[in-house]
Amino acid sequence: MKHELPPLPYDYNALEPYYDEATVRIHHDKHQAAYVAGWNKAEEELEKARIAGDYSLIQNWERQLAFQSSGAILHALFWQSMSKHGGGEPKGSLLEQIKKDFGSFENFKKQFSAAALAVEGSGWALLGWMPSLGKLYILQVENHQKLTMWDIRPILALDVWEHAYYLKFQNRRADWIESWWNIVNWENASKMLNYEL
Ligand code: MN3
């Protein structure tokens, strides 16, 4: 079965003024769509290889599979990680878990911003839940899949690829990160954490 581009969960202009309509439109309709297509392509090529019994390009297609599927999956979470009713601080069990694992919400926010700002090249800052340890971690992901940890389920994703912010913020990644905090969808992150608990 083919993977499909999930519809944007709100209007293109819903996140204004913190995230501009033009970037949201291109980001979802072009960039995310390309990752979904790339994921399908990798799976098709791996199927062809199985049928032909020819694994001479296995390294390429396994690499593509990891990169494209991770891109598609993280973008889906990225849109869910934002809401026009977002911002502020998390509540309930998510806030308690953040305090437990980072000391305070302020500590968490500082570490997350620093991680996002310092991603080398293209990548993401993620908040992830490790069910086996019952612990939250902040991950700094390069591309869509490098520098990750096994057994972590991402519950909040911030895209810091240049395509995510360059139209409005140009090279000012720190300004994009600051703007993003105003639209963080804590309700969704809580829902994803509680789903795991
Ligand atoms: Mn992106």
CSV table of N, CA, C and O in Angstrom, one decimal, residues 32-155:
chain,number,residue,atom,x,y,z
A,32,GLN,N,7.1,18.1,2.2
A,32,GLN,CA,6.6,16.9,2.8
A,32,GLN,C,6.1,15.9,1.8
A,32,GLN,O,6.4,14.7,1.9
A,33,ALA,N,5.4,16.4,0.7
A,33,ALA,CA,5.0,15.5,-0.3
A,33,ALA,C,6.1,14.8,-1.0
A,33,ALA,O,6.0,13.6,-1.3
A,34,ALA,N,7.3,15.5,-1.1
A,34,ALA,CA,8.4,14.8,-1.8
A,34,ALA,C,9.0,13.7,-0.9
A,34,ALA,O,9.4,12.6,-1.4
A,35,TYR,N,8.9,13.8,0.4
A,35,TYR,CA,9.4,12.7,1.3
A,35,TYR,C,8.4,11.5,1.2
A,35,TYR,O,8.9,10.4,1.2
A,36,VAL,N,7.1,11.8,1.2
A,36,VAL,CA,6.2,10.7,1.0
A,36,VAL,C,6.4,10.0,-0.3
A,36,VAL,O,6.5,8.7,-0.3
A,37,ALA,N,6.6,10.7,-1.4
A,37,ALA,CA,6.9,10.1,-2.7
A,37,ALA,C,8.2,9.3,-2.6
A,37,ALA,O,8.3,8.2,-3.2
A,38,GLY,N,9.2,9.9,-2.0
A,38,GLY,CA,10.5,9.2,-1.8
A,38,GLY,C,10.4,7.9,-1.0
A,38,GLY,O,11.1,6.9,-1.3
A,39,TRP,N,9.6,7.9,0.0
A,39,TRP,CA,9.3,6.7,0.8
A,39,TRP,C,8.7,5.6,-0.1
A,39,TRP,O,9.2,4.5,-0.1
A,40,ASN,N,7.7,6.0,-0.9
A,40,ASN,CA,7.1,5.0,-1.8
A,40,ASN,C,8.1,4.5,-2.8
A,40,ASN,O,8.1,3.3,-3.1
A,41,LYS,N,8.9,5.4,-3.3
A,41,LYS,CA,9.9,5.0,-4.3
A,41,LYS,C,10.8,4.0,-3.7
A,41,LYS,O,11.1,2.9,-4.4
A,42,ALA,N,11.3,4.2,-2.5
A,42,ALA,CA,12.3,3.3,-1.9
A,42,ALA,C,11.6,1.9,-1.7
A,42,ALA,O,12.3,0.9,-2.0
A,43,GLU,N,10.4,1.9,-1.3
A,43,GLU,CA,9.7,0.6,-1.1
A,43,GLU,C,9.5,-0.1,-2.4
A,43,GLU,O,9.7,-1.3,-2.5
A,44,GLU,N,9.2,0.7,-3.4
A,44,GLU,CA,9.0,0.0,-4.8
A,44,GLU,C,10.3,-0.6,-5.3
A,44,GLU,O,10.3,-1.7,-5.8
A,45,GLU,N,11.4,0.2,-5.1
A,45,GLU,CA,12.7,-0.3,-5.6
A,45,GLU,C,13.1,-1.5,-4.8
A,45,GLU,O,13.8,-2.4,-5.4
A,46,LEU,N,12.8,-1.6,-3.5
A,46,LEU,CA,13.2,-2.7,-2.7
A,46,LEU,C,12.4,-4.0,-3.1
A,46,LEU,O,12.9,-5.1,-3.1
A,47,GLU,N,11.1,-3.7,-3.5
A,47,GLU,CA,10.3,-4.8,-4.0
A,47,GLU,C,10.8,-5.4,-5.3
A,47,GLU,O,10.9,-6.6,-5.5
A,48,LYS,N,11.2,-4.4,-6.2
A,48,LYS,CA,11.8,-4.8,-7.5
A,48,LYS,C,13.1,-5.7,-7.2
A,48,LYS,O,13.3,-6.6,-7.9
A,49,ALA,N,13.9,-5.2,-6.3
A,49,ALA,CA,15.1,-6.0,-6.0
A,49,ALA,C,14.8,-7.4,-5.5
A,49,ALA,O,15.5,-8.3,-5.9
A,50,ARG,N,13.8,-7.5,-4.7
A,50,ARG,CA,13.4,-8.9,-4.2
A,50,ARG,C,12.9,-9.7,-5.3
A,50,ARG,O,13.3,-10.9,-5.4
A,51,ILE,N,12.1,-9.1,-6.2
A,51,ILE,CA,11.6,-9.9,-7.3
A,51,ILE,C,12.7,-10.4,-8.3
A,51,ILE,O,12.8,-11.5,-8.7
A,52,ALA,N,13.6,-9.4,-8.5
A,52,ALA,CA,14.8,-9.7,-9.5
A,52,ALA,C,15.9,-10.5,-8.8
A,52,ALA,O,16.8,-11.0,-9.4
A,53,GLY,N,15.9,-10.5,-7.4
A,53,GLY,CA,17.0,-11.2,-6.7
A,53,GLY,C,18.3,-10.4,-6.9
A,53,GLY,O,19.4,-11.0,-6.9
A,54,ASP,N,18.1,-9.1,-7.2
A,54,ASP,CA,19.3,-8.3,-7.4
A,54,ASP,C,19.4,-7.2,-6.3
A,54,ASP,O,18.7,-6.2,-6.3
A,55,TYR,N,20.4,-7.4,-5.5
A,55,TYR,CA,20.6,-6.5,-4.3
A,55,TYR,C,21.8,-5.6,-4.5
A,55,TYR,O,22.4,-5.1,-3.6
A,56,SER,N,22.2,-5.3,-5.8
A,56,SER,CA,23.4,-4.5,-6.0
A,56,SER,C,23.2,-3.1,-5.6
A,56,SER,O,24.2,-2.4,-5.3
A,57,LEU,N,22.0,-2.6,-5.5
A,57,LEU,CA,21.7,-1.2,-5.1
A,57,LEU,C,21.1,-1.1,-3.7
A,57,LEU,O,20.5,-0.1,-3.3
A,58,ILE,N,21.3,-2.2,-2.9
A,58,ILE,CA,20.7,-2.3,-1.6
A,58,ILE,C,21.0,-1.1,-0.7
A,58,ILE,O,20.2,-0.6,0.1
A,59,GLN,N,22.3,-0.8,-0.7
A,59,GLN,CA,22.8,0.3,0.2
A,59,GLN,C,22.0,1.6,-0.1
A,59,GLN,O,21.6,2.3,0.8
A,60,ASN,N,21.9,1.9,-1.3
A,60,ASN,CA,21.2,3.1,-1.7
A,60,ASN,C,19.8,3.1,-1.3
A,60,ASN,O,19.3,4.1,-0.7
A,61,TRP,N,19.1,2.1,-1.5
A,61,TRP,CA,17.6,2.1,-1.3
A,61,TRP,C,17.3,1.9,0.2
A,61,TRP,O,16.3,2.5,0.7
A,62,GLU,N,18.2,1.2,1.0
A,62,GLU,CA,18.0,1.2,2.4
A,62,GLU,C,18.2,2.6,3.0
A,62,GLU,O,17.5,3.0,3.9
A,63,ARG,N,19.2,3.3,2.5
A,63,ARG,CA,19.5,4.7,2.9
A,63,ARG,C,18.4,5.6,2.6
A,63,ARG,O,17.9,6.4,3.4
A,64,GLN,N,17.8,5.4,1.4
A,64,GLN,CA,16.7,6.2,1.0
A,64,GLN,C,15.5,5.9,1.8
A,64,GLN,O,14.7,6.8,2.2
A,65,LEU,N,15.3,4.7,2.1
A,65,LEU,CA,14.1,4.3,2.9
A,65,LEU,C,14.2,5.0,4.3
A,65,LEU,O,13.2,5.6,4.8
A,66,ALA,N,15.3,4.9,4.9
A,66,ALA,CA,15.5,5.6,6.3
A,66,ALA,C,15.3,7.1,6.2
A,66,ALA,O,14.6,7.7,7.0
A,67,PHE,N,15.9,7.7,5.2
A,67,PHE,CA,15.9,9.2,5.1
A,67,PHE,C,14.4,9.6,4.7
A,67,PHE,O,13.9,10.5,5.4
A,68,GLN,N,13.9,9.1,3.7
A,68,GLN,CA,12.6,9.6,3.2
A,68,GLN,C,11.4,9.3,4.1
A,68,GLN,O,10.6,10.1,4.4
A,69,SER,N,11.4,8.1,4.7
A,69,SER,CA,10.3,7.7,5.6
A,69,SER,C,10.4,8.6,6.9
A,69,SER,O,9.4,9.1,7.4
A,70,SER,N,11.6,8.8,7.4
A,70,SER,CA,11.8,9.6,8.6
A,70,SER,C,11.4,11.0,8.3
A,70,SER,O,10.8,11.7,9.1
A,71,GLY,N,11.7,11.5,7.1
A,71,GLY,CA,11.3,12.9,6.7
A,71,GLY,C,9.7,13.0,6.7
A,71,GLY,O,9.2,13.9,7.2
A,72,ALA,N,9.1,12.0,6.1
A,72,ALA,CA,7.6,12.0,6.0
A,72,ALA,C,7.0,11.9,7.4
A,72,ALA,O,6.1,12.7,7.8
A,73,ILE,N,7.5,11.1,8.2
A,73,ILE,CA,7.0,10.8,9.6
A,73,ILE,C,7.2,12.1,10.5
A,73,ILE,O,6.3,12.5,11.2
A,74,LEU,N,8.4,12.6,10.4
A,74,LEU,CA,8.6,13.8,11.3
A,74,LEU,C,7.8,15.0,10.9
A,74,LEU,O,7.4,15.8,11.7
A,75,HIS,N,7.6,15.2,9.5
A,75,HIS,CA,6.8,16.3,9.1
A,75,HIS,C,5.4,16.2,9.6
A,75,HIS,O,4.7,17.2,10.0
A,76,ALA,N,4.8,15.0,9.6
A,76,ALA,CA,3.5,14.7,10.1
A,76,ALA,C,3.4,15.2,11.5
A,76,ALA,O,2.5,15.8,12.0
A,77,LEU,N,4.4,14.8,12.3
A,77,LEU,CA,4.4,15.1,13.7
A,77,LEU,C,4.7,16.7,13.9
A,77,LEU,O,4.1,17.3,14.8
A,78,PHE,N,5.5,17.2,13.0
A,78,PHE,CA,5.8,18.7,13.1
A,78,PHE,C,4.5,19.5,13.0
A,78,PHE,O,4.2,20.4,13.8
A,79,TRP,N,3.6,19.2,12.1
A,79,TRP,CA,2.3,19.9,11.9
A,79,TRP,C,1.4,19.7,13.2
A,79,TRP,O,0.8,20.6,13.6
A,80,GLN,N,1.4,18.5,13.7
A,80,GLN,CA,0.7,18.2,14.9
A,80,GLN,C,1.3,18.9,16.1
A,80,GLN,O,0.6,19.1,17.2
A,81,SER,N,2.5,19.3,16.0
A,81,SER,CA,3.2,19.9,17.2
A,81,SER,C,2.9,21.4,17.3
A,81,SER,O,3.4,22.0,18.2
A,82,MET,N,2.1,21.9,16.3
A,82,MET,CA,1.8,23.3,16.4
A,82,MET,C,0.2,23.5,16.3
A,82,MET,O,-0.5,22.7,15.8
A,83,SER,N,-0.2,24.6,16.9
A,83,SER,CA,-1.6,24.9,16.9
A,83,SER,C,-1.7,26.4,17.1
A,83,SER,O,-0.9,27.1,17.8
A,84,LYS,N,-2.8,27.0,16.5
A,84,LYS,CA,-3.0,28.5,16.7
A,84,LYS,C,-3.4,28.8,18.1
A,84,LYS,O,-3.3,29.9,18.6
A,85,HIS,N,-3.8,27.7,18.9
A,85,HIS,CA,-4.2,27.9,20.3
A,85,HIS,C,-3.0,27.4,21.2
A,85,HIS,O,-3.2,27.1,22.3
A,86,GLY,N,-1.8,27.3,20.6
A,86,GLY,CA,-0.7,26.7,21.3
A,86,GLY,C,0.1,27.7,22.1
A,86,GLY,O,-0.4,28.8,22.4
A,87,GLY,N,1.3,27.4,22.5
A,87,GLY,CA,2.2,28.3,23.3
A,87,GLY,C,2.0,28.0,24.7
A,87,GLY,O,1.3,27.1,25.1
A,88,GLY,N,2.6,28.8,25.5
A,88,GLY,CA,2.5,28.7,27.0
A,88,GLY,C,3.3,27.5,27.5
A,88,GLY,O,4.3,27.1,26.9
A,89,GLU,N,2.7,26.8,28.5
A,89,GLU,CA,3.4,25.7,29.1
A,89,GLU,C,2.5,24.5,29.1
A,89,GLU,O,1.3,24.6,29.1
A,90,PRO,N,3.2,23.3,29.1
A,90,PRO,CA,2.4,22.1,29.2
A,90,PRO,C,1.7,21.9,30.6
A,90,PRO,O,2.1,22.6,31.5
A,91,LYS,N,0.8,21.0,30.6
A,91,LYS,CA,0.1,20.8,31.9
A,91,LYS,C,0.2,19.3,32.3
A,91,LYS,O,0.6,18.5,31.5
A,92,GLY,N,-0.3,19.0,33.5
A,92,GLY,CA,-0.6,17.6,33.9
A,92,GLY,C,0.7,16.7,33.8
A,92,GLY,O,1.8,17.1,34.2
A,93,SER,N,0.5,15.5,33.3
A,93,SER,CA,1.6,14.5,33.4
A,93,SER,C,2.8,14.9,32.6
A,93,SER,O,3.9,14.5,32.9
A,94,LEU,N,2.5,15.6,31.5
A,94,LEU,CA,3.7,16.0,30.7
A,94,LEU,C,4.6,17.0,31.4
A,94,LEU,O,5.8,16.9,31.4
A,95,LEU,N,3.9,18.0,32.1
A,95,LEU,CA,4.7,19.0,32.8
A,95,LEU,C,5.4,18.3,34.0
A,95,LEU,O,6.6,18.6,34.2
A,96,GLU,N,4.8,17.3,34.6
A,96,GLU,CA,5.4,16.6,35.7
A,96,GLU,C,6.6,15.8,35.3
A,96,GLU,O,7.7,15.8,35.9
A,97,GLN,N,6.5,15.2,34.1
A,97,GLN,CA,7.6,14.4,33.5
A,97,GLN,C,8.7,15.3,33.1
A,97,GLN,O,9.9,15.0,33.3
A,98,ILE,N,8.4,16.5,32.5
A,98,ILE,CA,9.4,17.4,32.1
A,98,ILE,C,10.2,17.9,33.4
A,98,ILE,O,11.5,18.0,33.4
A,99,LYS,N,9.5,18.2,34.4
A,99,LYS,CA,10.2,18.6,35.7
A,99,LYS,C,11.1,17.6,36.2
A,99,LYS,O,12.2,17.8,36.7
A,100,LYS,N,10.6,16.3,36.1
A,100,LYS,CA,11.4,15.2,36.6
A,100,LYS,C,12.7,15.0,35.8
A,100,LYS,O,13.7,14.8,36.4
A,101,ASP,N,12.6,15.1,34.5
A,101,ASP,CA,13.7,14.8,33.7
A,101,ASP,C,14.6,16.0,33.3
A,101,ASP,O,15.8,15.8,32.9
A,102,PHE,N,14.1,17.2,33.5
A,102,PHE,CA,14.9,18.4,33.1
A,102,PHE,C,15.0,19.4,34.3
A,102,PHE,O,15.7,20.4,34.1
A,103,GLY,N,14.4,19.1,35.4
A,103,GLY,CA,14.5,20.0,36.6
A,103,GLY,C,13.4,21.0,36.6
A,103,GLY,O,12.7,21.2,37.6
A,104,SER,N,13.1,21.7,35.5
A,104,SER,CA,12.0,22.6,35.4
A,104,SER,C,11.6,22.8,33.9
A,104,SER,O,12.4,22.5,33.0
A,105,PHE,N,10.5,23.5,33.7
A,105,PHE,CA,10.1,23.8,32.3
A,105,PHE,C,11.1,24.7,31.7
A,105,PHE,O,11.4,24.6,30.5
A,106,GLU,N,11.5,25.7,32.4
A,106,GLU,CA,12.5,26.7,31.9
A,106,GLU,C,13.8,26.0,31.5
A,106,GLU,O,14.3,26.3,30.4
A,107,ASN,N,14.3,25.1,32.3
A,107,ASN,CA,15.5,24.3,31.9
A,107,ASN,C,15.3,23.5,30.6
A,107,ASN,O,16.1,23.5,29.7
A,108,PHE,N,14.1,22.9,30.5
A,108,PHE,CA,13.7,22.1,29.3
A,108,PHE,C,13.8,23.0,28.1
A,108,PHE,O,14.3,22.7,27.1
A,109,LYS,N,13.1,24.2,28.2
A,109,LYS,CA,13.0,25.1,27.1
A,109,LYS,C,14.3,25.6,26.6
A,109,LYS,O,14.6,25.7,25.4
A,110,LYS,N,15.2,25.9,27.6
A,110,LYS,CA,16.5,26.4,27.2
A,110,LYS,C,17.3,25.3,26.5
A,110,LYS,O,18.0,25.6,25.5
A,111,GLN,N,17.2,24.1,27.0
A,111,GLN,CA,18.0,23.0,26.4
A,111,GLN,C,17.5,22.7,25.0
A,111,GLN,O,18.2,22.5,24.1
A,112,PHE,N,16.2,22.7,24.9
A,112,PHE,CA,15.5,22.4,23.6
A,112,PHE,C,15.9,23.4,22.6
A,112,PHE,O,16.3,23.1,21.4
A,113,SER,N,15.8,24.7,23.0
A,113,SER,CA,16.2,25.8,22.1
A,113,SER,C,17.7,25.7,21.7
A,113,SER,O,18.0,25.9,20.5
A,114,ALA,N,18.5,25.4,22.6
A,114,ALA,CA,20.0,25.3,22.4
A,114,ALA,C,20.3,24.2,21.4
A,114,ALA,O,21.1,24.3,20.5
A,115,ALA,N,19.6,23.1,21.6
A,115,ALA,CA,19.8,21.9,20.8
A,115,ALA,C,19.3,22.2,19.3
A,115,ALA,O,20.0,21.9,18.4
A,116,ALA,N,18.2,22.9,19.2
A,116,ALA,CA,17.6,23.3,17.9
A,116,ALA,C,18.6,24.2,17.2
A,116,ALA,O,18.9,24.1,16.0
A,117,LEU,N,19.1,25.2,17.9
A,117,LEU,CA,19.9,26.2,17.3
A,117,LEU,C,21.3,25.6,16.8
A,117,LEU,O,21.8,26.1,15.8
A,118,ALA,N,21.7,24.6,17.6
A,118,ALA,CA,23.1,24.1,17.3
A,118,ALA,C,23.1,22.9,16.3
A,118,ALA,O,24.1,22.3,16.1
A,119,VAL,N,21.9,22.5,15.8
A,119,VAL,CA,21.9,21.4,14.8
A,119,VAL,C,22.8,21.8,13.7
A,119,VAL,O,22.7,22.9,13.1
A,120,GLU,N,23.7,20.9,13.3
A,120,GLU,CA,24.7,21.2,12.3
A,120,GLU,C,24.1,20.9,10.9
A,120,GLU,O,23.8,19.8,10.6
A,121,GLY,N,23.8,22.0,10.1
A,121,GLY,CA,23.2,21.8,8.8
A,121,GLY,C,21.7,21.6,9.0
A,121,GLY,O,21.1,22.3,9.7
A,122,SER,N,21.2,20.6,8.3
A,122,SER,CA,19.7,20.4,8.3
A,122,SER,C,19.3,19.4,9.3
A,122,SER,O,20.0,18.4,9.5
A,123,GLY,N,18.2,19.7,10.0
A,123,GLY,CA,17.8,18.7,11.0
A,123,GLY,C,16.6,19.2,11.9
A,123,GLY,O,15.9,20.1,11.5
A,124,TRP,N,16.5,18.6,13.0
A,124,TRP,CA,15.4,18.7,13.9
A,124,TRP,C,15.8,18.7,15.4
A,124,TRP,O,16.8,18.1,15.7
A,125,ALA,N,15.0,19.4,16.2
A,125,ALA,CA,15.0,19.1,17.6
A,125,ALA,C,13.8,18.4,18.0
A,125,ALA,O,12.7,18.7,17.5
A,126,LEU,N,13.9,17.3,18.7
A,126,LEU,CA,12.8,16.5,19.1
A,126,LEU,C,12.7,16.3,20.6
A,126,LEU,O,13.8,16.2,21.3
A,127,LEU,N,11.5,16.2,21.1
A,127,LEU,CA,11.3,15.7,22.5
A,127,LEU,C,10.8,14.3,22.3
A,127,LEU,O,9.8,14.1,21.5
A,128,GLY,N,11.4,13.4,22.9
A,128,GLY,CA,11.1,12.0,22.7
A,128,GLY,C,10.9,11.2,24.0
A,128,GLY,O,11.5,11.6,25.0
A,129,TRP,N,10.0,10.3,24.0
A,129,TRP,CA,9.7,9.5,25.2
A,129,TRP,C,10.3,8.1,25.0
A,129,TRP,O,10.0,7.4,24.0
A,130,MET,N,11.0,7.6,26.0
A,130,MET,CA,11.6,6.3,26.0
A,130,MET,C,10.7,5.4,27.0
A,130,MET,O,10.9,5.5,28.2
A,131,PRO,N,9.8,4.6,26.5
A,131,PRO,CA,8.9,3.9,27.4
A,131,PRO,C,9.6,2.9,28.3
A,131,PRO,O,9.2,2.7,29.4
A,132,SER,N,10.7,2.3,27.8
A,132,SER,CA,11.4,1.3,28.6
A,132,SER,C,12.0,1.9,29.8
A,132,SER,O,12.2,1.2,30.8
A,133,LEU,N,12.4,3.1,29.8
A,133,LEU,CA,13.0,3.8,31.0
A,133,LEU,C,12.0,4.7,31.6
A,133,LEU,O,12.3,5.3,32.7
A,134,GLY,N,10.9,5.1,31.0
A,134,GLY,CA,10.0,6.1,31.5
A,134,GLY,C,10.6,7.4,31.6
A,134,GLY,O,10.6,8.1,32.6
A,135,LYS,N,11.3,7.8,30.5
A,135,LYS,CA,12.1,9.0,30.5
A,135,LYS,C,12.0,9.8,29.2
A,135,LYS,O,11.9,9.2,28.2
A,136,LEU,N,12.0,11.2,29.4
A,136,LEU,CA,12.0,12.0,28.2
A,136,LEU,C,13.4,12.4,27.8
A,136,LEU,O,14.2,12.6,28.7
A,137,TYR,N,13.7,12.5,26.6
A,137,TYR,CA,15.0,13.0,26.1
A,137,TYR,C,14.8,14.0,25.0
A,137,TYR,O,13.8,14.0,24.2
A,138,ILE,N,15.7,15.0,25.0
A,138,ILE,CA,15.7,15.9,23.8
A,138,ILE,C,16.8,15.4,22.9
A,138,ILE,O,17.9,15.1,23.3
A,139,LEU,N,16.4,15.3,21.6
A,139,LEU,CA,17.3,14.8,20.6
A,139,LEU,C,17.6,15.9,19.6
A,139,LEU,O,16.7,16.6,19.2
A,140,GLN,N,18.8,15.9,19.1
A,140,GLN,CA,19.2,16.8,18.0
A,140,GLN,C,19.4,15.9,16.8
A,140,GLN,O,20.4,15.1,16.8
A,141,VAL,N,18.5,15.9,15.9
A,141,VAL,CA,18.6,15.0,14.7
A,141,VAL,C,19.2,15.7,13.5
A,141,VAL,O,18.8,16.8,13.2
A,142,GLU,N,20.1,15.1,12.9
A,142,GLU,CA,20.7,15.6,11.6
A,142,GLU,C,20.0,14.9,10.5
A,142,GLU,O,19.6,13.7,10.5
A,143,ASN,N,19.7,15.7,9.4
A,143,ASN,CA,18.8,15.2,8.3
A,143,ASN,C,17.5,14.8,9.0
A,143,ASN,O,16.9,15.6,9.7
A,144,HIS,N,17.0,13.6,8.7
A,144,HIS,CA,15.8,13.2,9.4
A,144,HIS,C,16.0,12.0,10.3
A,144,HIS,O,15.1,11.6,11.0
A,145,GLN,N,17.2,11.5,10.3
A,145,GLN,CA,17.3,10.2,10.9
A,145,GLN,C,18.7,9.9,11.6
A,145,GLN,O,18.9,8.9,12.2
A,146,LYS,N,19.6,10.9,11.6
A,146,LYS,CA,20.9,10.7,12.2
A,146,LYS,C,21.0,11.3,13.6
A,146,LYS,O,20.4,12.3,13.8
A,147,LEU,N,21.7,10.6,14.4
A,147,LEU,CA,21.9,11.0,15.8
A,147,LEU,C,20.7,10.7,16.7
A,147,LEU,O,20.4,11.3,17.7
A,148,THR,N,19.9,9.7,16.3
A,148,THR,CA,18.8,9.3,17.1
A,148,THR,C,19.2,8.2,18.1
A,148,THR,O,20.3,7.8,18.2
A,149,MET,N,18.2,7.9,19.0
A,149,MET,CA,18.4,6.8,19.9
A,149,MET,C,17.3,5.8,19.7
A,149,MET,O,16.2,6.2,19.5
A,150,TRP,N,17.7,4.5,19.8
A,150,TRP,CA,16.6,3.5,19.7
A,150,TRP,C,15.6,3.6,20.8
A,150,TRP,O,16.0,4.0,21.9
A,151,ASP,N,14.4,3.1,20.5
A,151,ASP,CA,13.4,3.0,21.6
A,151,ASP,C,12.9,4.4,22.0
A,151,ASP,O,12.3,4.5,23.1
A,152,ILE,N,13.1,5.4,21.2
A,152,ILE,CA,12.5,6.7,21.5
A,152,ILE,C,11.3,7.0,20.6
A,152,ILE,O,11.4,6.8,19.4
A,153,ARG,N,10.2,7.4,21.2
A,153,ARG,CA,9.1,7.8,20.4
A,153,ARG,C,9.0,9.3,20.4
A,153,ARG,O,8.7,9.9,21.5
A,154,PRO,N,9.2,10.0,19.3
A,154,PRO,CA,9.1,11.5,19.3
A,154,PRO,C,7.6,11.9,19.6
A,154,PRO,O,6.7,11.4,19.1
A,155,ILE,N,7.5,12.9,20.5
A,155,ILE,CA,6.2,13.5,20.8
A,155,ILE,C,6.1,14.9,20.4
A,155,ILE,O,5.0,15.5,20.5
